[in-house]
Amino acid sequence: MTTQHVEMTDKQIIKGLAIASVIAVVLSVTVILPAEYNKDPSGVGAILGLTGMSNNVQFEEMTLEPQNDFTFAQGEGEWQTHTLTLEIPDYEGVEVKALTEEGNGFSFTWETDGGELYMDMHGEVVGDTDEFTSYKKSNAISSDKGIFKAPFHGTHGWYWQNNTDSPITVTITVAGFYQSVKTLK
């Protein structure tokens, strides 16, 4: 395949630029000015139904609604920070729980050394071991982070299940207003 190179003269380039400029001016006067600015010096915008298009746009005032029940939490007690590193053997599970008063909260971040775990973030009311409330579940997750506000006085935390044939290490940091953090196996 051969490519031909066509040489353009200065006159041809100027002629092309002049034609493009005329087309741009005609489109601006007949289409853009009537549609965008409601100005129709040529009358073509009215014929094409473009006049006043920008006036027909109705904007509704939007009110942003909160997407959840999270609010500012002024914690009671001492601010604490705990970091735990746990090795979860293959086909076993482990729980980390923070005992937290209703309305208090904590931030958290956790990640594995690369493997994915089943995870259930949940809480139980103090003294009620039969009922629990799940906040978030995932069948295959390797990290998570967030801010949690306790909806009731109880233990709130994570259950991780390693469904692989190799141990997985998880490191979690919890910081906030809670009484204690403990590991359950």
mmCIF file with all atom_site columns, C-alpha atoms in Angstrom:
data_model
loop_
_atom_site.group_PDB
_atom_site.id
_atom_site.type_symbol
_atom_site.label_atom_id
_atom_site.label_alt_id
_atom_site.label_comp_id
_atom_site.label_asym_id
_atom_site.label_entity_id
_atom_site.label_seq_id
_atom_site.pdbx_PDB_ins_code
_atom_site.Cartn_x
_atom_site.Cartn_y
_atom_site.Cartn_z
_atom_site.occupancy
_atom_site.B_iso_or_equiv
_atom_site.pdbx_formal_charge
_atom_site.auth_seq_id
_atom_site.auth_comp_id
_atom_site.auth_asym_id
_atom_site.auth_atom_id
_atom_site.pdbx_PDB_model_num
ATOM 1   C CA . MET A 1 1   ? 0.000   0.000   0.000  1.00 0.00 ? 1   MET A CA 1
ATOM 2   C CA . THR A 1 2   ? 1.329   3.403   -0.983 1.00 0.00 ? 2   THR A CA 1
ATOM 3   C CA . THR A 1 3   ? 0.531   6.660   0.736  1.00 0.00 ? 3   THR A CA 1
ATOM 4   C CA . GLN A 1 4   ? 0.366   9.767   -1.386 1.00 0.00 ? 4   GLN A CA 1
ATOM 5   C CA . HIS A 1 5   ? 1.376   13.032  0.151  1.00 0.00 ? 5   HIS A CA 1
ATOM 6   C CA . VAL A 1 6   ? -0.585  16.002  -1.179 1.00 0.00 ? 6   VAL A CA 1
ATOM 7   C CA . GLU A 1 7   ? 1.109   19.358  -0.950 1.00 0.00 ? 7   GLU A CA 1
ATOM 8   C CA . MET A 1 8   ? -1.252  22.259  -0.229 1.00 0.00 ? 8   MET A CA 1
ATOM 9   C CA . THR A 1 9   ? -0.404  25.742  -1.331 1.00 0.00 ? 9   THR A CA 1
ATOM 10  C CA . ASP A 1 10  ? -0.716  28.755  0.928  1.00 0.00 ? 10  ASP A CA 1
ATOM 11  C CA . LYS A 1 11  ? -3.702  29.863  -1.144 1.00 0.00 ? 11  LYS A CA 1
ATOM 12  C CA . GLN A 1 12  ? -5.516  26.534  -0.556 1.00 0.00 ? 12  GLN A CA 1
ATOM 13  C CA . ILE A 1 13  ? -4.859  26.688  3.203  1.00 0.00 ? 13  ILE A CA 1
ATOM 14  C CA . ILE A 1 14  ? -6.181  30.254  3.430  1.00 0.00 ? 14  ILE A CA 1
ATOM 15  C CA . LYS A 1 15  ? -9.249  29.289  1.362  1.00 0.00 ? 15  LYS A CA 1
ATOM 16  C CA . GLY A 1 16  ? -9.940  26.309  3.704  1.00 0.00 ? 16  GLY A CA 1
ATOM 17  C CA . LEU A 1 17  ? -9.609  28.506  6.798  1.00 0.00 ? 17  LEU A CA 1
ATOM 18  C CA . ALA A 1 18  ? -11.931 31.117  5.280  1.00 0.00 ? 18  ALA A CA 1
ATOM 19  C CA . ILE A 1 19  ? -14.603 28.490  4.493  1.00 0.00 ? 19  ILE A CA 1
ATOM 20  C CA . ALA A 1 20  ? -14.344 27.010  8.012  1.00 0.00 ? 20  ALA A CA 1
ATOM 21  C CA . SER A 1 21  ? -14.637 30.495  9.545  1.00 0.00 ? 21  SER A CA 1
ATOM 22  C CA . VAL A 1 22  ? -17.737 31.309  7.487  1.00 0.00 ? 22  VAL A CA 1
ATOM 23  C CA . ILE A 1 23  ? -19.371 28.001  8.527  1.00 0.00 ? 23  ILE A CA 1
ATOM 24  C CA . ALA A 1 24  ? -18.564 28.733  12.189 1.00 0.00 ? 24  ALA A CA 1
ATOM 25  C CA . VAL A 1 25  ? -20.098 32.223  11.988 1.00 0.00 ? 25  VAL A CA 1
ATOM 26  C CA . VAL A 1 26  ? -23.230 30.943  10.190 1.00 0.00 ? 26  VAL A CA 1
ATOM 27  C CA . LEU A 1 27  ? -23.744 28.175  12.790 1.00 0.00 ? 27  LEU A CA 1
ATOM 28  C CA . SER A 1 28  ? -23.175 30.625  15.633 1.00 0.00 ? 28  SER A CA 1
ATOM 29  C CA . VAL A 1 29  ? -25.760 33.094  14.281 1.00 0.00 ? 29  VAL A CA 1
ATOM 30  C CA . THR A 1 30  ? -28.381 30.530  13.202 1.00 0.00 ? 30  THR A CA 1
ATOM 31  C CA . VAL A 1 31  ? -28.059 27.838  15.889 1.00 0.00 ? 31  VAL A CA 1
ATOM 32  C CA . ILE A 1 32  ? -25.953 28.714  18.940 1.00 0.00 ? 32  ILE A CA 1
ATOM 33  C CA . LEU A 1 33  ? -27.155 32.281  19.597 1.00 0.00 ? 33  LEU A CA 1
ATOM 34  C CA . PRO A 1 34  ? -30.886 31.358  19.377 1.00 0.00 ? 34  PRO A CA 1
ATOM 35  C CA . ALA A 1 35  ? -30.578 28.138  21.382 1.00 0.00 ? 35  ALA A CA 1
ATOM 36  C CA . GLU A 1 36  ? -28.159 29.216  24.101 1.00 0.00 ? 36  GLU A CA 1
ATOM 37  C CA . TYR A 1 37  ? -28.649 32.975  24.450 1.00 0.00 ? 37  TYR A CA 1
ATOM 38  C CA . ASN A 1 38  ? -32.198 33.531  23.071 1.00 0.00 ? 38  ASN A CA 1
ATOM 39  C CA . LYS A 1 39  ? -30.811 35.959  20.439 1.00 0.00 ? 39  LYS A CA 1
ATOM 40  C CA . ASP A 1 40  ? -31.970 35.350  16.849 1.00 0.00 ? 40  ASP A CA 1
ATOM 41  C CA . PRO A 1 41  ? -30.576 38.036  14.484 1.00 0.00 ? 41  PRO A CA 1
ATOM 42  C CA . SER A 1 42  ? -31.275 35.963  11.355 1.00 0.00 ? 42  SER A CA 1
ATOM 43  C CA . GLY A 1 43  ? -34.733 34.588  12.239 1.00 0.00 ? 43  GLY A CA 1
ATOM 44  C CA . VAL A 1 44  ? -33.586 31.050  11.355 1.00 0.00 ? 44  VAL A CA 1
ATOM 45  C CA . GLY A 1 45  ? -33.551 30.046  15.029 1.00 0.00 ? 45  GLY A CA 1
ATOM 46  C CA . ALA A 1 46  ? -37.308 30.695  15.294 1.00 0.00 ? 46  ALA A CA 1
ATOM 47  C CA . ILE A 1 47  ? -37.978 28.672  12.139 1.00 0.00 ? 47  ILE A CA 1
ATOM 48  C CA . LEU A 1 48  ? -35.926 25.758  13.514 1.00 0.00 ? 48  LEU A CA 1
ATOM 49  C CA . GLY A 1 49  ? -37.578 26.037  16.946 1.00 0.00 ? 49  GLY A CA 1
ATOM 50  C CA . LEU A 1 50  ? -34.328 26.883  18.702 1.00 0.00 ? 50  LEU A CA 1
ATOM 51  C CA . THR A 1 51  ? -35.283 30.280  20.126 1.00 0.00 ? 51  THR A CA 1
ATOM 52  C CA . GLY A 1 52  ? -35.711 30.231  23.877 1.00 0.00 ? 52  GLY A CA 1
ATOM 53  C CA . MET A 1 53  ? -34.440 26.685  24.415 1.00 0.00 ? 53  MET A CA 1
ATOM 54  C CA . SER A 1 54  ? -32.254 27.821  27.276 1.00 0.00 ? 54  SER A CA 1
ATOM 55  C CA . ASN A 1 55  ? -35.283 29.437  28.974 1.00 0.00 ? 55  ASN A CA 1
ATOM 56  C CA . ASN A 1 56  ? -37.174 26.132  29.027 1.00 0.00 ? 56  ASN A CA 1
ATOM 57  C CA . VAL A 1 57  ? -34.706 24.433  31.314 1.00 0.00 ? 57  VAL A CA 1
ATOM 58  C CA . GLN A 1 58  ? -36.238 24.039  34.767 1.00 0.00 ? 58  GLN A CA 1
ATOM 59  C CA . PHE A 1 59  ? -33.955 23.494  37.712 1.00 0.00 ? 59  PHE A CA 1
ATOM 60  C CA . GLU A 1 60  ? -35.323 21.994  40.886 1.00 0.00 ? 60  GLU A CA 1
ATOM 61  C CA . GLU A 1 61  ? -33.839 22.955  44.181 1.00 0.00 ? 61  GLU A CA 1
ATOM 62  C CA . MET A 1 62  ? -32.453 19.823  45.742 1.00 0.00 ? 62  MET A CA 1
ATOM 63  C CA . THR A 1 63  ? -32.313 19.029  49.406 1.00 0.00 ? 63  THR A CA 1
ATOM 64  C CA . LEU A 1 64  ? -29.668 16.519  50.334 1.00 0.00 ? 64  LEU A CA 1
ATOM 65  C CA . GLU A 1 65  ? -30.951 13.909  52.725 1.00 0.00 ? 65  GLU A CA 1
ATOM 66  C CA . PRO A 1 66  ? -28.569 11.985  54.972 1.00 0.00 ? 66  PRO A CA 1
ATOM 67  C CA . GLN A 1 67  ? -28.013 8.475   53.667 1.00 0.00 ? 67  GLN A CA 1
ATOM 68  C CA . ASN A 1 68  ? -27.696 6.876   57.099 1.00 0.00 ? 68  ASN A CA 1
ATOM 69  C CA . ASP A 1 69  ? -28.189 7.444   60.805 1.00 0.00 ? 69  ASP A CA 1
ATOM 70  C CA . PHE A 1 70  ? -24.608 8.481   61.540 1.00 0.00 ? 70  PHE A CA 1
ATOM 71  C CA . THR A 1 71  ? -24.221 11.725  63.464 1.00 0.00 ? 71  THR A CA 1
ATOM 72  C CA . PHE A 1 72  ? -21.496 13.466  65.413 1.00 0.00 ? 72  PHE A CA 1
ATOM 73  C CA . ALA A 1 73  ? -20.635 11.393  68.463 1.00 0.00 ? 73  ALA A CA 1
ATOM 74  C CA . GLN A 1 74  ? -19.170 13.129  71.486 1.00 0.00 ? 74  GLN A CA 1
ATOM 75  C CA . GLY A 1 75  ? -17.833 10.101  73.279 1.00 0.00 ? 75  GLY A CA 1
ATOM 76  C CA . GLU A 1 76  ? -17.908 9.451   76.974 1.00 0.00 ? 76  GLU A CA 1
ATOM 77  C CA . GLY A 1 77  ? -14.869 8.045   78.705 1.00 0.00 ? 77  GLY A CA 1
ATOM 78  C CA . GLU A 1 78  ? -11.300 7.937   77.505 1.00 0.00 ? 78  GLU A CA 1
ATOM 79  C CA . TRP A 1 79  ? -10.211 7.894   73.894 1.00 0.00 ? 79  TRP A CA 1
ATOM 80  C CA . GLN A 1 80  ? -8.459  4.593   73.219 1.00 0.00 ? 80  GLN A CA 1
ATOM 81  C CA . THR A 1 81  ? -6.541  3.033   70.359 1.00 0.00 ? 81  THR A CA 1
ATOM 82  C CA . HIS A 1 82  ? -5.832  -0.664  69.914 1.00 0.00 ? 82  HIS A CA 1
ATOM 83  C CA . THR A 1 83  ? -4.013  -2.467  67.113 1.00 0.00 ? 83  THR A CA 1
ATOM 84  C CA . LEU A 1 84  ? -4.212  -6.254  66.935 1.00 0.00 ? 84  LEU A CA 1
ATOM 85  C CA . THR A 1 85  ? -2.532  -8.648  64.526 1.00 0.00 ? 85  THR A CA 1
ATOM 86  C CA . LEU A 1 86  ? -4.120  -12.083 64.348 1.00 0.00 ? 86  LEU A CA 1
ATOM 87  C CA . GLU A 1 87  ? -3.285  -15.168 62.342 1.00 0.00 ? 87  GLU A CA 1
ATOM 88  C CA . ILE A 1 88  ? -6.425  -17.008 61.291 1.00 0.00 ? 88  ILE A CA 1
ATOM 89  C CA . PRO A 1 89  ? -5.649  -20.676 60.574 1.00 0.00 ? 89  PRO A CA 1
ATOM 90  C CA . ASP A 1 90  ? -7.050  -22.294 57.440 1.00 0.00 ? 90  ASP A CA 1
ATOM 91  C CA . TYR A 1 91  ? -10.765 -23.137 57.713 1.00 0.00 ? 91  TYR A CA 1
ATOM 92  C CA . GLU A 1 92  ? -11.106 -21.418 61.101 1.00 0.00 ? 92  GLU A CA 1
ATOM 93  C CA . GLY A 1 93  ? -12.626 -18.177 62.345 1.00 0.00 ? 93  GLY A CA 1
ATOM 94  C CA . VAL A 1 94  ? -11.898 -15.461 64.893 1.00 0.00 ? 94  VAL A CA 1
ATOM 95  C CA . GLU A 1 95  ? -13.860 -12.558 66.408 1.00 0.00 ? 95  GLU A CA 1
ATOM 96  C CA . VAL A 1 96  ? -12.746 -9.133  67.611 1.00 0.00 ? 96  VAL A CA 1
ATOM 97  C CA . LYS A 1 97  ? -15.261 -7.193  69.733 1.00 0.00 ? 97  LYS A CA 1
ATOM 98  C CA . ALA A 1 98  ? -15.295 -3.718  71.286 1.00 0.00 ? 98  ALA A CA 1
ATOM 99  C CA . LEU A 1 99  ? -17.539 -3.186  74.319 1.00 0.00 ? 99  LEU A CA 1
ATOM 100 C CA . THR A 1 100 ? -19.189 0.161   73.546 1.00 0.00 ? 100 THR A CA 1
ATOM 101 C CA . GLU A 1 101 ? -21.865 2.309   75.197 1.00 0.00 ? 101 GLU A CA 1
ATOM 102 C CA . GLU A 1 102 ? -24.868 3.397   73.102 1.00 0.00 ? 102 GLU A CA 1
ATOM 103 C CA . GLY A 1 103 ? -24.014 6.573   71.194 1.00 0.00 ? 103 GLY A CA 1
ATOM 104 C CA . ASN A 1 104 ? -20.262 6.185   71.527 1.00 0.00 ? 104 ASN A CA 1
ATOM 105 C CA . GLY A 1 105 ? -18.262 5.349   68.454 1.00 0.00 ? 105 GLY A CA 1
ATOM 106 C CA . PHE A 1 106 ? -14.962 4.324   66.999 1.00 0.00 ? 106 PHE A CA 1
ATOM 107 C CA . SER A 1 107 ? -13.073 4.396   63.742 1.00 0.00 ? 107 SER A CA 1
ATOM 108 C CA . PHE A 1 108 ? -11.608 1.211   62.373 1.00 0.00 ? 108 PHE A CA 1
ATOM 109 C CA . THR A 1 109 ? -9.360  -0.066  59.654 1.00 0.00 ? 109 THR A CA 1
ATOM 110 C CA . TRP A 1 110 ? -8.327  -3.629  58.975 1.00 0.00 ? 110 TRP A CA 1
ATOM 111 C CA . GLU A 1 111 ? -6.549  -5.515  56.229 1.00 0.00 ? 111 GLU A CA 1
ATOM 112 C CA . THR A 1 112 ? -5.207  -8.966  55.534 1.00 0.00 ? 112 THR A CA 1
ATOM 113 C CA . ASP A 1 113 ? -1.788  -9.956  54.295 1.00 0.00 ? 113 ASP A CA 1
ATOM 114 C CA . GLY A 1 114 ? -3.368  -10.569 50.894 1.00 0.00 ? 114 GLY A CA 1
ATOM 115 C CA . GLY A 1 115 ? -5.921  -13.331 51.375 1.00 0.00 ? 115 GLY A CA 1
ATOM 116 C CA . GLU A 1 116 ? -9.682  -12.861 51.353 1.00 0.00 ? 116 GLU A CA 1
ATOM 117 C CA . LEU A 1 117 ? -11.948 -13.697 54.295 1.00 0.00 ? 117 LEU A CA 1
ATOM 118 C CA . TYR A 1 118 ? -15.646 -14.106 54.963 1.00 0.00 ? 118 TYR A CA 1
ATOM 119 C CA . MET A 1 119 ? -16.569 -11.152 57.213 1.00 0.00 ? 119 MET A CA 1
ATOM 120 C CA . ASP A 1 120 ? -19.609 -10.294 59.333 1.00 0.00 ? 120 ASP A CA 1
ATOM 121 C CA . MET A 1 121 ? -19.525 -6.978  61.212 1.00 0.00 ? 121 MET A CA 1
ATOM 122 C CA . HIS A 1 122 ? -22.175 -7.240  63.917 1.00 0.00 ? 122 HIS A CA 1
ATOM 123 C CA . GLY A 1 123 ? -23.127 -6.411  67.490 1.00 0.00 ? 123 GLY A CA 1
ATOM 124 C CA . GLU A 1 124 ? -24.855 -7.976  70.486 1.00 0.00 ? 124 GLU A CA 1
ATOM 125 C CA . VAL A 1 125 ? -26.664 -6.330  73.370 1.00 0.00 ? 125 VAL A CA 1
ATOM 126 C CA . VAL A 1 126 ? -24.830 -6.904  76.658 1.00 0.00 ? 126 VAL A CA 1
ATOM 127 C CA . GLY A 1 127 ? -26.238 -10.031 78.326 1.00 0.00 ? 127 GLY A CA 1
ATOM 128 C CA . ASP A 1 128 ? -28.042 -11.306 75.200 1.00 0.00 ? 128 ASP A CA 1
ATOM 129 C CA . THR A 1 129 ? -25.944 -13.968 73.488 1.00 0.00 ? 129 THR A CA 1
ATOM 130 C CA . ASP A 1 130 ? -28.841 -15.352 71.404 1.00 0.00 ? 130 ASP A CA 1
ATOM 131 C CA . GLU A 1 131 ? -29.554 -12.247 69.297 1.00 0.00 ? 131 GLU A CA 1
ATOM 132 C CA . PHE A 1 132 ? -27.208 -10.128 67.206 1.00 0.00 ? 132 PHE A CA 1
ATOM 133 C CA . THR A 1 133 ? -27.478 -7.336  64.642 1.00 0.00 ? 133 THR A CA 1
ATOM 134 C CA . SER A 1 134 ? -25.444 -7.581  61.414 1.00 0.00 ? 134 SER A CA 1
ATOM 135 C CA . TYR A 1 135 ? -24.154 -4.300  60.025 1.00 0.00 ? 135 TYR A CA 1
ATOM 136 C CA . LYS A 1 136 ? -22.146 -5.543  57.051 1.00 0.00 ? 136 LYS A CA 1
ATOM 137 C CA . LYS A 1 137 ? -21.286 -8.913  55.496 1.00 0.00 ? 137 LYS A CA 1
ATOM 138 C CA . SER A 1 138 ? -18.972 -10.020 52.714 1.00 0.00 ? 138 SER A CA 1
ATOM 139 C CA . ASN A 1 139 ? -18.067 -13.446 51.359 1.00 0.00 ? 139 ASN A CA 1
ATOM 140 C CA . ALA A 1 140 ? -14.629 -12.392 50.097 1.00 0.00 ? 140 ALA A CA 1
ATOM 141 C CA . ILE A 1 141 ? -12.971 -9.249  51.449 1.00 0.00 ? 141 ILE A CA 1
ATOM 142 C CA . SER A 1 142 ? -9.368  -8.351  52.261 1.00 0.00 ? 142 SER A CA 1
ATOM 143 C CA . SER A 1 143 ? -9.760  -4.914  53.906 1.00 0.00 ? 143 SER A CA 1
ATOM 144 C CA . ASP A 1 144 ? -12.299 -2.454  55.260 1.00 0.00 ? 144 ASP A CA 1
ATOM 145 C CA . LYS A 1 145 ? -12.416 0.874   57.082 1.00 0.00 ? 145 LYS A CA 1
ATOM 146 C CA . GLY A 1 146 ? -15.031 3.173   58.480 1.00 0.00 ? 146 GLY A CA 1
ATOM 147 C CA . ILE A 1 147 ? -16.546 4.966   61.420 1.00 0.00 ? 147 ILE A CA 1
ATOM 148 C CA . PHE A 1 148 ? -19.055 3.186   63.645 1.00 0.00 ? 148 PHE A CA 1
ATOM 149 C CA . LYS A 1 149 ? -21.565 4.642   66.130 1.00 0.00 ? 149 LYS A CA 1
ATOM 150 C CA . ALA A 1 150 ? -23.029 2.105   68.545 1.00 0.00 ? 150 ALA A CA 1
ATOM 151 C CA . PRO A 1 151 ? -26.836 1.897   68.269 1.00 0.00 ? 151 PRO A CA 1
ATOM 152 C CA . PHE A 1 152 ? -27.009 0.130   71.666 1.00 0.00 ? 152 PHE A CA 1
ATOM 153 C CA . HIS A 1 153 ? -24.807 -0.775  74.642 1.00 0.00 ? 153 HIS A CA 1
ATOM 154 C CA . GLY A 1 154 ? -23.057 -3.978  73.697 1.00 0.00 ? 154 GLY A CA 1
ATOM 155 C CA . THR A 1 155 ? -20.178 -5.671  71.956 1.00 0.00 ? 155 THR A CA 1
ATOM 156 C CA . HIS A 1 156 ? -19.622 -4.594  68.377 1.00 0.00 ? 156 HIS A CA 1
ATOM 157 C CA . GLY A 1 157 ? -17.047 -6.005  66.008 1.00 0.00 ? 157 GLY A CA 1
ATOM 158 C CA . TRP A 1 158 ? -16.064 -8.501  63.371 1.00 0.00 ? 158 TRP A CA 1
ATOM 159 C CA . TYR A 1 159 ? -16.164 -12.213 62.750 1.00 0.00 ? 159 TYR A CA 1
ATOM 160 C CA . TRP A 1 160 ? -13.684 -13.382 60.112 1.00 0.00 ? 160 TRP A CA 1
ATOM 161 C CA . GLN A 1 161 ? -13.706 -16.892 58.629 1.00 0.00 ? 161 GLN A CA 1
ATOM 162 C CA . ASN A 1 162 ? -10.739 -18.164 56.633 1.00 0.00 ? 162 ASN A CA 1
ATOM 163 C CA . ASN A 1 163 ? -12.137 -20.487 53.956 1.00 0.00 ? 163 ASN A CA 1
ATOM 164 C CA . THR A 1 164 ? -8.773  -21.189 52.337 1.00 0.00 ? 164 THR A CA 1
ATOM 165 C CA . ASP A 1 165 ? -6.166  -23.881 52.884 1.00 0.00 ? 165 ASP A CA 1
ATOM 166 C CA . SER A 1 166 ? -3.529  -21.369 54.099 1.00 0.00 ? 166 SER A CA 1
ATOM 167 C CA . PRO A 1 167 ? -3.373  -19.160 57.206 1.00 0.00 ? 167 PRO A CA 1
ATOM 168 C CA . ILE A 1 168 ? -4.281  -15.491 56.706 1.00 0.00 ? 168 ILE A CA 1
ATOM 169 C CA . THR A 1 169 ? -3.035  -12.656 58.915 1.00 0.00 ? 169 THR A CA 1
ATOM 170 C CA . VAL A 1 170 ? -5.363  -9.741  59.638 1.00 0.00 ? 170 VAL A CA 1
ATOM 171 C CA . THR A 1 171 ? -4.307  -6.474  61.299 1.00 0.00 ? 171 THR A CA 1
ATOM 172 C CA . ILE A 1 172 ? -7.005  -4.248  62.793 1.00 0.00 ? 172 ILE A CA 1
ATOM 173 C CA . THR A 1 173 ? -6.794  -0.812  64.402 1.00 0.00 ? 173 THR A CA 1
ATOM 174 C CA . VAL A 1 174 ? -9.725  0.495   66.441 1.00 0.00 ? 174 VAL A CA 1
ATOM 175 C CA . ALA A 1 175 ? -9.703  4.033   67.868 1.00 0.00 ? 175 ALA A CA 1
ATOM 176 C CA . GLY A 1 176 ? -12.443 5.806   69.777 1.00 0.00 ? 176 GLY A CA 1
ATOM 177 C CA . PHE A 1 177 ? -14.669 5.682   72.827 1.00 0.00 ? 177 PHE A CA 1
ATOM 178 C CA . TYR A 1 178 ? -15.161 2.112   74.044 1.00 0.00 ? 178 TYR A CA 1
ATOM 179 C CA . GLN A 1 179 ? -14.506 0.184   77.248 1.00 0.00 ? 179 GLN A CA 1
ATOM 180 C CA . SER A 1 180 ? -12.409 -2.707  75.928 1.00 0.00 ? 180 SER A CA 1
ATOM 181 C CA . VAL A 1 181 ? -11.422 -4.757  72.889 1.00 0.00 ? 181 VAL A CA 1
ATOM 182 C CA . LYS A 1 182 ? -11.096 -8.524  73.038 1.00 0.00 ? 182 LYS A CA 1
ATOM 183 C CA . THR A 1 183 ? -10.433 -11.440 70.735 1.00 0.00 ? 183 THR A CA 1
ATOM 184 C CA . LEU A 1 184 ? -12.706 -14.494 70.757 1.00 0.00 ? 184 LEU A CA 1
ATOM 185 C CA . LYS A 1 185 ? -11.829 -17.765 69.043 1.00 0.00 ? 185 LYS A CA 1
#
